[in-house]
mmCIF file of C-alpha atoms in Angstrom:
data_model
loop_
_atom_site.group_PDB
_atom_site.id
_atom_site.type_symbol
_atom_site.label_atom_id
_atom_site.label_comp_id
_atom_site.label_asym_id
_atom_site.label_seq_id
_atom_site.Cartn_x
_atom_site.Cartn_y
_atom_site.Cartn_z
ATOM 1 C CA UNK K 1 -53.282 9.918 131.285
ATOM 2 C CA UNK K 2 -53.199 10.229 135.036
ATOM 3 C CA UNK K 3 -51.245 13.445 135.425
ATOM 4 C CA UNK K 4 -52.506 16.769 134.119
ATOM 5 C CA UNK K 5 -49.099 18.272 134.953
ATOM 6 C CA UNK K 6 -47.731 16.648 131.781
ATOM 7 C CA UNK K 7 -50.064 18.640 129.544
ATOM 8 C CA UNK K 8 -48.837 21.762 127.741
ATOM 9 C CA UNK K 9 -50.160 25.108 128.954
ATOM 10 C CA UNK K 10 -52.307 25.496 125.845
ATOM 11 C CA UNK K 11 -54.058 22.125 126.343
ATOM 12 C CA UNK K 12 -57.783 22.160 125.569
ATOM 13 C CA UNK K 13 -60.092 19.728 127.356
ATOM 14 C CA UNK K 14 -63.493 18.318 126.399
ATOM 15 C CA UNK K 15 -65.609 16.940 129.248
ATOM 16 C CA UNK K 16 -68.433 14.434 128.817
ATOM 17 C CA UNK K 17 -70.817 14.736 131.755
ATOM 18 C CA UNK K 18 -74.140 13.075 132.438
ATOM 19 C CA UNK K 19 -74.504 10.676 129.537
ATOM 20 C CA UNK K 20 -77.344 8.256 130.147
ATOM 21 C CA UNK K 21 -78.910 5.632 127.931
ATOM 22 C CA UNK K 22 -82.547 4.723 128.489
ATOM 23 C CA UNK K 23 -82.867 1.172 129.889
ATOM 24 C CA UNK K 24 -84.830 0.103 126.801
ATOM 25 C CA UNK K 25 -81.868 1.084 124.582
ATOM 26 C CA UNK K 26 -79.071 -0.510 126.627
ATOM 27 C CA UNK K 27 -77.183 -3.376 125.032
ATOM 28 C CA UNK K 28 -77.804 -1.970 121.548
ATOM 29 C CA UNK K 29 -74.506 -0.039 121.215
ATOM 30 C CA UNK K 30 -76.307 3.287 121.760
ATOM 31 C CA UNK K 31 -73.849 4.399 124.448
ATOM 32 C CA UNK K 32 -70.871 3.327 122.365
ATOM 33 C CA UNK K 33 -72.184 5.352 119.428
ATOM 34 C CA UNK K 34 -72.568 8.415 121.664
ATOM 35 C CA UNK K 35 -69.068 8.102 123.145
ATOM 36 C CA UNK K 36 -67.598 7.546 119.673
ATOM 37 C CA UNK K 37 -69.388 10.640 118.366
ATOM 38 C CA UNK K 38 -68.008 12.639 121.320
ATOM 39 C CA UNK K 39 -64.466 11.419 120.606
ATOM 40 C CA UNK K 40 -64.840 12.251 116.906
ATOM 41 C CA UNK K 41 -65.974 15.778 117.751
ATOM 42 C CA UNK K 42 -63.057 16.206 120.174
ATOM 43 C CA UNK K 43 -60.598 15.106 117.486
ATOM 44 C CA UNK K 44 -62.207 17.369 114.869
ATOM 45 C CA UNK K 45 -61.920 20.326 117.256
ATOM 46 C CA UNK K 46 -58.234 19.603 117.821
ATOM 47 C CA UNK K 47 -58.597 19.313 121.580
ATOM 48 C CA UNK K 48 -55.820 17.779 123.672
ATOM 49 C CA UNK K 49 -57.668 15.914 126.422
ATOM 50 C CA UNK K 50 -60.991 14.111 126.926
ATOM 51 C CA UNK K 51 -62.502 13.721 130.385
ATOM 52 C CA UNK K 52 -65.534 11.712 131.531
ATOM 53 C CA UNK K 53 -67.228 11.586 134.911
ATOM 54 C CA UNK K 54 -68.883 8.181 135.392
ATOM 55 C CA UNK K 55 -71.850 8.052 137.759
ATOM 56 C CA UNK K 56 -70.458 6.930 141.105
ATOM 57 C CA UNK K 57 -73.570 4.793 141.719
ATOM 58 C CA UNK K 58 -72.385 2.415 138.979
ATOM 59 C CA UNK K 59 -68.676 3.170 139.147
ATOM 60 C CA UNK K 60 -67.325 -0.367 138.807
ATOM 61 C CA UNK K 61 -69.270 -1.065 135.620
ATOM 62 C CA UNK K 62 -68.735 2.368 134.073
ATOM 63 C CA UNK K 63 -65.018 2.464 134.827
ATOM 64 C CA UNK K 64 -64.603 -0.725 132.801
ATOM 65 C CA UNK K 65 -66.904 0.639 130.107
ATOM 66 C CA UNK K 66 -64.908 3.844 129.582
ATOM 67 C CA UNK K 67 -61.606 1.947 129.735
ATOM 68 C CA UNK K 68 -62.701 0.286 126.474
ATOM 69 C CA UNK K 69 -62.380 3.732 124.889
ATOM 70 C CA UNK K 70 -58.926 4.386 126.351
ATOM 71 C CA UNK K 71 -59.920 6.339 129.464
ATOM 72 C CA UNK K 72 -58.078 5.809 132.758
ATOM 73 C CA UNK K 73 -58.864 6.967 136.280
ATOM 74 C CA UNK K 74 -57.036 10.134 137.271
ATOM 75 C CA UNK K 75 -55.419 10.863 140.599
ATOM 76 C CA UNK K 76 -57.971 12.654 142.841
ATOM 77 C CA UNK K 77 -55.476 15.363 143.767
ATOM 78 C CA UNK K 78 -55.115 16.252 140.103
ATOM 79 C CA UNK K 79 -58.774 16.841 139.289
ATOM 80 C CA UNK K 80 -58.658 20.629 139.414
ATOM 81 C CA UNK K 81 -59.030 20.821 143.192
ATOM 82 C CA UNK K 82 -62.143 18.666 143.460
ATOM 83 C CA UNK K 83 -62.542 15.461 145.407
ATOM 84 C CA UNK K 84 -63.748 13.566 142.355
ATOM 85 C CA UNK K 85 -61.947 10.201 142.559
ATOM 86 C CA UNK K 86 -63.842 8.784 139.593
ATOM 87 C CA UNK K 87 -62.798 11.316 136.967
ATOM 88 C CA UNK K 88 -61.360 9.525 133.939
ATOM 89 C CA UNK K 89 -59.215 11.036 131.180
ATOM 90 C CA UNK K 90 -57.422 10.169 127.971
ATOM 91 C CA UNK K 91 -55.424 12.012 125.379
ATOM 92 C CA UNK K 92 -57.695 13.093 122.552
ATOM 93 C CA UNK K 93 -55.651 11.322 119.889
ATOM 94 C CA UNK K 94 -55.484 7.999 121.807
#
C-alpha cells in the first residue's frame, strides 16, 4: 500500500506511534505480540488502513521488522503533507 489515493473516501486509518520494548524484553516476542494485538484491534474496529512510524534512528532494522507484518514504505509525498519518508502502511485486512 504505497498510494493513499487508491483508498475510498470513507477509509479509516489506525496509526501505531511510539512503540518501544524495554531492552530487557527484546528478543522475547514482546514487540510482535504488541503489533499483533494492534492489528487485531484494527481488524475488530473495521478500519481500512494501518500505519506505523518506525523510529528513524533504527530505520533499517525497523523497516524490515514491520515488513514481516505486511507493512511497506509509503511515498513521502503521500504522507498527508509531511516529510516523513519512513511512514509505513498496509491494508487492515492484509
